[in-house]
Tab-separated table of C-alpha atoms in Angstrom:
chain	number	residue	atom	x	y	z
A	1	UNK	CA	277.723	225.106	-5.220
A	2	UNK	CA	277.665	221.240	-6.001
A	3	UNK	CA	281.145	221.249	-7.240
A	4	UNK	CA	282.459	222.129	-4.087
A	5	UNK	CA	280.659	220.099	-2.259
A	6	UNK	CA	281.681	217.133	-3.953
A	7	UNK	CA	285.559	218.516	-3.471
A	8	UNK	CA	285.217	218.779	0.512
A	9	UNK	CA	283.389	215.851	1.118
A	10	UNK	CA	285.863	213.921	-1.228
A	11	UNK	CA	288.770	215.470	0.981
A	12	UNK	CA	287.046	216.030	5.156
A	13	UNK	CA	284.951	213.109	6.900
A	14	UNK	CA	282.189	214.945	8.325
A	15	UNK	CA	283.884	216.196	11.078
A	16	UNK	CA	286.218	218.378	8.723
A	17	UNK	CA	288.764	216.093	9.548
A	18	UNK	CA	291.314	215.565	6.264
A	19	UNK	CA	291.665	212.448	4.983
A	20	UNK	CA	295.088	212.041	3.774
A	21	UNK	CA	296.728	216.060	5.556
A	22	UNK	CA	298.346	214.077	8.590
A	23	UNK	CA	297.282	216.252	11.551
A	24	UNK	CA	298.701	217.225	15.247
A	25	UNK	CA	296.940	217.995	18.647
A	26	UNK	CA	295.721	221.197	17.705
A	27	UNK	CA	294.211	220.332	14.899
A	28	UNK	CA	292.602	217.535	16.672
A	29	UNK	CA	291.739	218.967	19.564
A	30	UNK	CA	289.574	221.868	16.847
A	31	UNK	CA	288.668	219.169	15.383
A	32	UNK	CA	286.957	217.747	18.412
A	33	UNK	CA	286.058	221.124	20.614
A	34	UNK	CA	283.937	221.585	16.843
A	35	UNK	CA	282.594	218.124	17.052
A	36	UNK	CA	278.579	218.075	18.475
A	37	UNK	CA	277.344	216.400	21.633
A	38	UNK	CA	278.176	213.102	20.495
A	39	UNK	CA	276.864	211.711	24.272
B	1	UNK	CA	274.673	222.417	88.512
B	2	UNK	CA	276.244	225.027	86.410
B	3	UNK	CA	279.215	227.223	88.428
B	4	UNK	CA	280.269	231.270	87.096
B	5	UNK	CA	283.008	233.177	88.498
B	6	UNK	CA	283.482	236.320	88.372
B	7	UNK	CA	285.536	239.174	89.973
B	8	UNK	CA	283.959	243.015	90.722
B	9	UNK	CA	284.055	245.978	92.109
B	10	UNK	CA	281.380	246.909	93.695
B	11	UNK	CA	280.356	250.981	92.774
B	12	UNK	CA	279.919	250.892	97.185
B	13	UNK	CA	283.922	250.846	96.941
B	14	UNK	CA	284.898	251.125	93.937
B	15	UNK	CA	288.984	249.782	94.642
B	16	UNK	CA	287.188	247.378	96.513
B	17	UNK	CA	287.538	243.224	94.632
B	18	UNK	CA	285.341	240.645	95.208
B	19	UNK	CA	284.368	237.260	93.589
B	20	UNK	CA	280.552	236.584	92.921
B	21	UNK	CA	280.292	232.850	92.113
B	22	UNK	CA	276.604	232.221	90.418
B	23	UNK	CA	275.323	228.571	90.405
B	24	UNK	CA	272.387	227.481	88.565
B	25	UNK	CA	270.925	224.104	88.099
B	26	UNK	CA	269.394	223.662	83.918
B	27	UNK	CA	268.178	227.451	83.705
B	28	UNK	CA	269.139	230.164	86.189
B	29	UNK	CA	265.436	231.580	85.853
B	30	UNK	CA	264.110	228.720	88.187
B	31	UNK	CA	266.747	229.741	90.956
B	32	UNK	CA	270.149	230.414	91.648
B	33	UNK	CA	273.194	230.319	94.932
B	34	UNK	CA	275.495	233.104	95.518
B	35	UNK	CA	278.989	232.884	97.148
B	36	UNK	CA	280.526	235.935	97.734
B	37	UNK	CA	284.187	236.949	98.624
B	38	UNK	CA	286.174	239.982	99.489
B	39	UNK	CA	289.345	236.808	99.850
B	40	UNK	CA	289.307	237.083	103.435
B	41	UNK	CA	285.668	237.165	104.139
B	42	UNK	CA	282.654	234.826	102.146
B	43	UNK	CA	278.806	235.054	102.050
B	44	UNK	CA	276.056	232.993	100.425
B	45	UNK	CA	273.177	233.121	99.509
B	46	UNK	CA	269.938	231.841	97.293
B	47	UNK	CA	267.020	233.740	95.048
B	48	UNK	CA	263.805	231.252	94.432
B	49	UNK	CA	262.056	230.948	91.302
B	50	UNK	CA	259.410	233.216	93.096
B	51	UNK	CA	261.345	234.950	94.258
B	52	UNK	CA	262.318	236.141	90.752
B	53	UNK	CA	259.180	236.280	89.157
B	54	UNK	CA	258.265	238.538	91.730
B	55	UNK	CA	260.938	240.740	91.319
B	56	UNK	CA	259.922	240.578	87.429
B	57	UNK	CA	256.676	241.205	88.227
B	58	UNK	CA	257.780	244.413	89.892
B	59	UNK	CA	259.008	246.085	87.690
B	60	UNK	CA	256.336	244.906	85.086
B	61	UNK	CA	259.268	242.935	82.602
B	62	UNK	CA	258.589	240.213	80.682
B	63	UNK	CA	259.729	236.972	83.529
B	64	UNK	CA	261.903	236.247	80.945
B	65	UNK	CA	263.146	239.385	79.451
B	66	UNK	CA	264.078	239.560	83.518
B	67	UNK	CA	265.691	236.395	82.703
B	68	UNK	CA	268.365	237.276	80.558
B	69	UNK	CA	269.167	240.788	81.751
B	70	UNK	CA	270.558	238.755	85.345
B	71	UNK	CA	272.480	236.044	82.958
B	72	UNK	CA	274.114	239.102	81.429
B	73	UNK	CA	274.868	241.405	85.017
B	74	UNK	CA	275.426	238.007	87.096
B	75	UNK	CA	276.712	235.553	84.718
B	76	UNK	CA	278.786	236.837	81.579
B	77	UNK	CA	280.890	239.497	83.369
B	78	UNK	CA	284.060	240.264	81.385
B	79	UNK	CA	281.147	240.399	78.294
B	80	UNK	CA	278.893	242.857	80.761
B	81	UNK	CA	281.483	245.111	81.287
B	82	UNK	CA	280.337	248.580	82.675
B	83	UNK	CA	276.846	247.164	82.031
B	84	UNK	CA	275.864	247.209	85.381
B	85	UNK	CA	276.774	247.452	88.457
B	86	UNK	CA	277.096	246.417	92.182
B	87	UNK	CA	276.451	247.024	95.769
B	88	UNK	CA	277.669	245.078	98.885
B	89	UNK	CA	277.023	247.313	102.643
B	90	UNK	CA	279.347	244.928	104.686
B	91	UNK	CA	276.537	244.242	108.176
B	92	UNK	CA	279.510	242.914	110.451
B	93	UNK	CA	277.288	243.677	113.716
B	94	UNK	CA	274.549	240.354	112.233
B	95	UNK	CA	276.611	238.688	110.122
B	96	UNK	CA	275.126	239.582	106.963
B	97	UNK	CA	276.064	241.243	103.850
B	98	UNK	CA	273.654	243.353	101.961
B	99	UNK	CA	273.957	243.212	98.136
B	100	UNK	CA	272.322	244.153	94.924
B	101	UNK	CA	272.640	244.406	91.734
B	102	UNK	CA	270.936	246.695	88.366
B	103	UNK	CA	270.807	248.034	85.151
B	104	UNK	CA	273.559	250.751	83.933
B	105	UNK	CA	271.551	253.383	81.800
B	106	UNK	CA	272.528	256.126	79.949
B	107	UNK	CA	270.061	258.861	82.379
B	108	UNK	CA	270.306	257.026	85.569
B	109	UNK	CA	270.274	253.291	86.095
B	110	UNK	CA	267.754	250.475	87.439
B	111	UNK	CA	267.521	247.655	90.770
B	112	UNK	CA	267.460	244.088	88.997
B	113	UNK	CA	267.884	242.726	92.372
B	114	UNK	CA	268.893	242.261	95.556
B	115	UNK	CA	269.174	240.064	98.989
B	116	UNK	CA	270.791	239.814	102.010
B	117	UNK	CA	273.843	237.515	102.448
B	118	UNK	CA	274.682	235.675	104.956
B	119	UNK	CA	278.122	235.009	106.650
B	120	UNK	CA	279.954	231.806	105.752
B	121	UNK	CA	281.312	230.635	109.426
B	122	UNK	CA	285.124	229.108	107.461
B	123	UNK	CA	285.667	231.851	104.820
B	124	UNK	CA	288.744	229.651	104.250
B	125	UNK	CA	286.434	226.921	102.685
B	126	UNK	CA	284.677	228.922	100.459
B	127	UNK	CA	287.449	230.472	99.522
B	128	UNK	CA	289.412	227.021	98.564
B	129	UNK	CA	286.720	225.988	96.745
B	130	UNK	CA	286.888	228.440	94.565
B	131	UNK	CA	290.244	228.220	93.641
B	132	UNK	CA	289.652	224.456	93.572
B	133	UNK	CA	286.956	225.078	90.750
B	134	UNK	CA	289.014	227.863	89.357
B	135	UNK	CA	291.668	225.017	88.954
B	136	UNK	CA	288.882	222.608	87.587
B	137	UNK	CA	287.967	224.952	84.785
B	138	UNK	CA	291.087	225.477	83.654
B	139	UNK	CA	292.307	221.655	83.872
B	140	UNK	CA	289.108	220.675	81.200
B	141	UNK	CA	289.675	223.877	79.369
B	142	UNK	CA	293.858	223.031	78.771
B	143	UNK	CA	292.350	219.487	77.948
B	144	UNK	CA	289.751	221.229	75.813
B	145	UNK	CA	292.284	223.534	74.318
B	146	UNK	CA	294.701	220.695	74.064
B	147	UNK	CA	291.522	218.782	71.527
B	148	UNK	CA	291.066	221.410	69.597
B	149	UNK	CA	295.313	221.513	68.594
B	150	UNK	CA	294.859	218.030	68.071
B	151	UNK	CA	292.275	218.460	66.086
B	152	UNK	CA	293.559	221.673	64.268
B	153	UNK	CA	296.777	219.768	63.330
B	154	UNK	CA	295.254	216.668	62.268
B	155	UNK	CA	292.142	218.790	60.006
B	156	UNK	CA	294.928	220.824	58.887
B	157	UNK	CA	296.428	217.775	57.575
B	158	UNK	CA	293.604	216.220	56.098
B	159	UNK	CA	292.892	219.241	53.860
B	160	UNK	CA	296.846	219.289	52.606
B	161	UNK	CA	296.982	215.242	51.687
B	162	UNK	CA	293.143	216.226	50.065
B	163	UNK	CA	295.054	219.609	48.726
B	164	UNK	CA	297.787	217.757	47.371
B	165	UNK	CA	295.764	215.075	45.676
B	166	UNK	CA	293.887	217.518	44.156
B	167	UNK	CA	296.738	219.360	42.572
B	168	UNK	CA	297.391	215.199	41.518
B	169	UNK	CA	294.120	214.694	40.493
B	170	UNK	CA	295.066	218.083	38.103
B	171	UNK	CA	298.595	217.722	37.281
B	172	UNK	CA	296.530	213.618	35.922
B	173	UNK	CA	293.917	215.189	33.805
B	174	UNK	CA	296.491	216.865	32.018
B	175	UNK	CA	298.446	214.708	31.452
B	176	UNK	CA	295.873	212.127	30.163
B	177	UNK	CA	294.915	214.857	27.670
B	178	UNK	CA	298.344	214.898	25.905
B	179	UNK	CA	299.052	211.147	26.436
B	180	UNK	CA	295.488	210.642	24.785
B	181	UNK	CA	295.923	212.998	21.982
B	182	UNK	CA	299.507	212.060	20.811
B	183	UNK	CA	297.913	208.217	20.824
B	184	UNK	CA	294.581	209.039	18.652
B	185	UNK	CA	297.296	211.224	16.237
B	186	UNK	CA	299.684	208.414	15.513
B	187	UNK	CA	296.233	206.034	15.063
B	188	UNK	CA	295.188	208.686	12.973
B	189	UNK	CA	297.961	210.191	10.587
B	190	UNK	CA	298.783	206.286	10.406
B	191	UNK	CA	294.816	205.213	8.558
B	192	UNK	CA	296.074	208.777	6.691
B	193	UNK	CA	299.344	207.403	5.218
B	194	UNK	CA	296.825	204.212	4.198
B	195	UNK	CA	294.807	206.480	2.663
B	196	UNK	CA	296.817	208.447	0.351
B	197	UNK	CA	297.910	205.393	-0.732
B	198	UNK	CA	295.214	203.608	-1.730
B	199	UNK	CA	294.307	206.972	-3.620
B	200	UNK	CA	297.146	206.760	-5.351
B	201	UNK	CA	297.005	203.510	-6.140
B	202	UNK	CA	293.590	204.268	-7.629
B	203	UNK	CA	294.376	207.004	-9.680
B	204	UNK	CA	297.127	204.899	-11.437
B	205	UNK	CA	294.197	201.893	-11.675
B	206	UNK	CA	292.190	204.480	-13.252
B	207	UNK	CA	294.670	205.612	-15.592
B	208	UNK	CA	295.546	202.332	-17.353
B	209	UNK	CA	291.704	201.567	-17.440
C	1	UNK	CA	306.546	236.406	84.446
C	2	UNK	CA	305.771	232.091	84.102
C	3	UNK	CA	303.170	231.857	87.230
C	4	UNK	CA	301.766	228.832	88.022
C	5	UNK	CA	299.241	227.756	89.844
C	6	UNK	CA	298.986	224.073	91.626
C	7	UNK	CA	296.656	222.028	94.095
C	8	UNK	CA	298.829	220.656	97.038
C	9	UNK	CA	297.629	217.699	99.624
C	10	UNK	CA	301.473	217.566	102.303
C	11	UNK	CA	301.877	214.459	103.001
C	12	UNK	CA	301.861	215.696	106.711
C	13	UNK	CA	298.544	216.276	106.606
C	14	UNK	CA	297.008	214.723	103.813
C	15	UNK	CA	293.843	215.960	104.764
C	16	UNK	CA	294.849	219.462	103.977
C	17	UNK	CA	294.277	221.597	100.526
C	18	UNK	CA	297.113	224.204	99.839
C	19	UNK	CA	297.445	226.296	96.559
C	20	UNK	CA	301.175	226.834	95.578
C	21	UNK	CA	301.752	229.478	92.718
C	22	UNK	CA	305.306	229.099	91.035
C	23	UNK	CA	306.863	232.047	89.420
C	24	UNK	CA	309.886	232.387	87.558
C	25	UNK	CA	311.014	235.039	85.087
C	26	UNK	CA	312.298	232.868	81.019
C	27	UNK	CA	313.500	229.705	83.284
C	28	UNK	CA	313.227	228.177	86.858
C	29	UNK	CA	316.464	227.057	86.538
C	30	UNK	CA	317.758	231.381	87.379
C	31	UNK	CA	315.067	231.015	90.976
C	32	UNK	CA	311.840	231.121	91.813
C	33	UNK	CA	308.909	232.459	93.652
C	34	UNK	CA	306.920	230.778	96.331
C	35	UNK	CA	303.307	231.119	97.577
C	36	UNK	CA	301.442	229.693	99.346
C	37	UNK	CA	297.543	229.727	100.913
C	38	UNK	CA	295.676	227.407	102.553
C	39	UNK	CA	292.073	229.586	101.673
C	40	UNK	CA	293.034	231.905	104.820
C	41	UNK	CA	296.865	232.239	105.572
C	42	UNK	CA	299.468	232.538	102.814
C	43	UNK	CA	303.453	232.523	103.823
C	44	UNK	CA	306.002	233.667	99.702
C	45	UNK	CA	309.592	232.637	99.953
C	46	UNK	CA	312.508	232.699	96.842
C	47	UNK	CA	314.675	229.940	95.551
C	48	UNK	CA	317.669	231.528	93.866
C	49	UNK	CA	320.054	230.354	91.430
C	50	UNK	CA	323.027	230.163	93.652
C	51	UNK	CA	320.528	227.757	96.175
C	52	UNK	CA	319.276	225.900	92.353
C	53	UNK	CA	323.419	225.094	91.910
C	54	UNK	CA	323.951	224.533	95.683
C	55	UNK	CA	320.661	221.358	96.000
C	56	UNK	CA	321.327	220.152	92.792
C	57	UNK	CA	325.339	219.691	94.284
C	58	UNK	CA	324.576	218.519	96.894
C	59	UNK	CA	323.014	216.043	95.451
C	60	UNK	CA	325.441	215.230	93.388
C	61	UNK	CA	322.730	215.485	90.707
C	62	UNK	CA	323.469	217.545	86.881
C	63	UNK	CA	321.392	220.203	86.952
C	64	UNK	CA	319.628	220.411	84.488
C	65	UNK	CA	318.269	217.311	84.779
C	66	UNK	CA	317.703	218.336	88.545
C	67	UNK	CA	315.699	221.835	87.346
C	68	UNK	CA	313.387	219.056	85.491
C	69	UNK	CA	313.114	217.765	88.532
C	70	UNK	CA	311.922	221.122	89.835
C	71	UNK	CA	309.610	221.521	87.270
C	72	UNK	CA	307.570	218.001	87.618
C	73	UNK	CA	307.461	218.316	91.375
C	74	UNK	CA	306.426	221.921	91.768
C	75	UNK	CA	304.727	223.172	88.039
C	76	UNK	CA	303.307	220.515	86.331
C	77	UNK	CA	301.027	219.621	88.749
C	78	UNK	CA	298.622	217.334	87.761
C	79	UNK	CA	300.416	215.352	85.546
C	80	UNK	CA	302.621	214.283	87.907
C	81	UNK	CA	299.846	213.415	90.885
C	82	UNK	CA	301.791	211.082	93.356
C	83	UNK	CA	305.338	211.318	92.114
C	84	UNK	CA	306.339	214.480	93.786
C	85	UNK	CA	305.211	215.033	98.289
C	86	UNK	CA	305.614	217.931	99.661
C	87	UNK	CA	306.310	218.717	103.952
C	88	UNK	CA	304.494	221.774	105.318
C	89	UNK	CA	305.260	222.921	108.681
C	90	UNK	CA	303.421	225.344	109.874
C	91	UNK	CA	305.278	228.174	112.896
C	92	UNK	CA	302.247	230.220	113.855
C	93	UNK	CA	304.679	231.851	116.425
C	94	UNK	CA	307.132	233.104	114.495
C	95	UNK	CA	304.831	233.465	110.898
C	96	UNK	CA	306.693	230.916	108.933
C	97	UNK	CA	306.353	227.926	107.342
C	98	UNK	CA	308.731	225.766	106.883
C	99	UNK	CA	308.065	223.685	103.360
C	100	UNK	CA	309.539	220.776	102.004
C	101	UNK	CA	309.397	219.254	98.545
C	102	UNK	CA	310.471	215.472	97.802
C	103	UNK	CA	310.250	213.057	94.697
C	104	UNK	CA	309.076	209.594	95.817
C	105	UNK	CA	310.606	206.467	94.542
C	106	UNK	CA	309.214	203.557	94.934
C	107	UNK	CA	311.432	202.509	98.233
C	108	UNK	CA	311.392	205.447	99.808
C	109	UNK	CA	311.580	209.258	98.779
C	110	UNK	CA	314.791	211.660	98.406
C	111	UNK	CA	314.799	215.199	99.382
C	112	UNK	CA	314.349	217.648	96.578
C	113	UNK	CA	314.715	221.379	98.100
C	114	UNK	CA	313.251	223.523	101.222
C	115	UNK	CA	313.009	226.556	102.146
C	116	UNK	CA	312.236	229.022	104.485
C	117	UNK	CA	308.143	230.723	103.725
C	118	UNK	CA	307.227	234.147	105.486
C	119	UNK	CA	303.910	235.213	106.675
C	120	UNK	CA	301.940	237.482	104.830
C	121	UNK	CA	300.090	239.873	106.675
C	122	UNK	CA	297.501	240.954	104.134
C	123	UNK	CA	296.523	237.116	102.896
C	124	UNK	CA	293.003	238.430	101.813
C	125	UNK	CA	295.366	240.237	98.433
C	126	UNK	CA	297.076	236.748	98.085
C	127	UNK	CA	293.979	235.105	98.078
C	128	UNK	CA	292.557	237.581	95.282
C	129	UNK	CA	295.308	237.768	93.185
C	130	UNK	CA	295.038	233.861	93.009
C	131	UNK	CA	291.176	233.745	92.029
C	132	UNK	CA	292.477	236.701	89.603
C	133	UNK	CA	295.350	234.667	88.274
C	134	UNK	CA	292.405	231.914	87.710
C	135	UNK	CA	290.213	233.818	86.147
C	136	UNK	CA	293.020	235.966	83.716
C	137	UNK	CA	294.554	232.771	83.253
C	138	UNK	CA	290.494	231.664	82.272
C	139	UNK	CA	289.273	234.531	80.322
C	140	UNK	CA	292.433	234.000	77.963
C	141	UNK	CA	291.738	230.155	77.348
C	142	UNK	CA	287.998	230.911	76.933
C	143	UNK	CA	289.744	233.393	74.082
C	144	UNK	CA	291.907	230.455	72.493
C	145	UNK	CA	289.854	227.653	72.834
C	146	UNK	CA	286.492	229.626	70.911
C	147	UNK	CA	289.815	230.991	68.692
C	148	UNK	CA	290.741	227.478	68.045
C	149	UNK	CA	286.775	226.424	68.131
C	150	UNK	CA	286.772	228.616	65.196
C	151	UNK	CA	289.764	227.631	63.551
C	152	UNK	CA	288.550	224.290	63.997
C	153	UNK	CA	285.121	225.521	61.475
C	154	UNK	CA	287.027	227.464	58.994
C	155	UNK	CA	289.893	224.387	58.217
C	156	UNK	CA	286.821	221.650	58.288
C	157	UNK	CA	284.965	224.186	55.350
C	158	UNK	CA	288.377	224.354	53.447
C	159	UNK	CA	289.002	220.621	54.269
C	160	UNK	CA	285.372	219.569	52.566
C	161	UNK	CA	285.376	222.021	49.575
C	162	UNK	CA	288.565	221.443	48.881
C	163	UNK	CA	286.990	217.404	49.448
C	164	UNK	CA	284.147	218.449	47.005
C	165	UNK	CA	287.205	219.856	44.165
C	166	UNK	CA	288.976	216.333	44.520
C	167	UNK	CA	286.182	214.774	43.568
C	168	UNK	CA	284.449	217.249	40.869
C	169	UNK	CA	288.119	216.635	39.544
C	170	UNK	CA	288.294	213.111	39.913
C	171	UNK	CA	284.420	213.480	37.419
C	172	UNK	CA	286.235	215.768	35.054
C	173	UNK	CA	289.037	213.470	34.383
C	174	UNK	CA	287.377	210.765	33.427
C	175	UNK	CA	284.219	212.162	32.256
C	176	UNK	CA	287.253	213.448	29.700
C	177	UNK	CA	289.128	210.369	28.941
C	178	UNK	CA	285.451	209.220	27.665
C	179	UNK	CA	284.010	212.192	26.110
C	180	UNK	CA	288.220	212.161	24.208
C	181	UNK	CA	287.763	207.805	23.329
C	182	UNK	CA	284.277	208.908	22.119
C	183	UNK	CA	285.169	212.080	19.543
C	184	UNK	CA	288.343	209.635	18.846
C	185	UNK	CA	286.270	207.403	17.614
C	186	UNK	CA	283.429	208.940	15.086
C	187	UNK	CA	287.077	210.913	13.375
C	188	UNK	CA	288.938	207.660	13.876
C	189	UNK	CA	285.985	205.346	12.361
C	190	UNK	CA	285.064	208.330	9.209
C	191	UNK	CA	288.085	207.173	8.169
C	192	UNK	CA	288.509	203.200	8.370
C	193	UNK	CA	285.331	204.006	5.991
C	194	UNK	CA	287.477	206.410	3.960
C	195	UNK	CA	289.180	202.883	3.469
C	196	UNK	CA	287.192	200.778	2.888
C	197	UNK	CA	285.781	202.587	0.339
C	198	UNK	CA	288.976	203.216	-1.737
C	199	UNK	CA	289.028	199.451	-1.199
C	200	UNK	CA	286.804	198.790	-2.625
C	201	UNK	CA	286.791	201.350	-5.485
C	202	UNK	CA	290.632	200.043	-5.922
C	203	UNK	CA	289.777	196.333	-6.759
C	204	UNK	CA	287.081	197.394	-9.337
C	205	UNK	CA	289.054	199.509	-11.493
C	206	UNK	CA	291.836	196.082	-10.907
C	207	UNK	CA	288.661	193.483	-11.918
C	208	UNK	CA	287.947	196.438	-15.169
C	209	UNK	CA	291.810	196.464	-15.604
């Protein structure tokens, strides 16, 4: 629903990486693996 | 001049050992020379291109196929062991030797060719030439062997070099990936810390408003 | 039983060609057999371990060094061409042949050894054995050649395979680096956009305070 959408938009960028929570290698790899082919 | 030398045991005297040298220019089908020796006596002869054509025609065999048969019978040596028979009948008086070669079949054999060889007046010279020919071949083959051996060692060393470089490349790729992720993490978390801080300040500012 | 066969031209008759076969068990220094033939006649003889020791002692030469000299003179063949001389004097009457071998020096030569060879009653058999020995060697060397040739081709194919895999790995490493940086840039820029946005909001909030 719109609220949920807004909440997630506030917390995460469009690639699914959190704006505020520190990341680590595994999480970053996961984010990268979900990024579509960006060439 | 191409040459081969083979050991033969004639069906006419299976215990005996003879050596048959065939020599030809470019292709056997254009005619060939024969030298036969038992180590003591020697005989020579030639088979001309025309005789080859006539033999093939007599047998109603395709000439190319006939020449292939000749190659297997007279040149191939060990590779055709048992498939071809040789007959030798010496005519001491006329200093000749009747030599024939035939293809062995399951139920019989058919003659491939025959000719009369002339005895050589100085067989020792022929023997020396044959042994000399062998030594020359051995020398060439030995040299080729050594060359191939060296080539092998060089190829092996090249292969193992490239194999090592590949291993290094794979390691480097893995290390690169780990290294880049570690660096990315540092930079990203810096930015996140900044965002957290700004978010805190903004919340405080909103409260004061 | 190790064997070699070499062509020699005795200094006593440089135009003549003889073939010398040396045969020994394990090491030449434990004694060796000789067969000499001119293609027509043949002589054989042996040199015992004791005779080798005695010859070395006579020359006041280290025995090992003497055996090395014998190897070069009698076995090495073409490799020692011109460094060693052979003398052959035939004694038809006694069916013997005196054979000697010496080392050539700049200012002279010194005798390495000599012996009396006995004529063989059936030289043709010896000749056949020598030619047979050559053919066997040729057969073995030919087979070895073919094996080395195949080995060569296999090594070459392995080398070119691993060369291709290395190229692919290098490309993959470069692509990985580019790819990771591109993704990182996207994620990082999202954070920066967020920071800019928060900064703007914070400024606005401060103004309203």
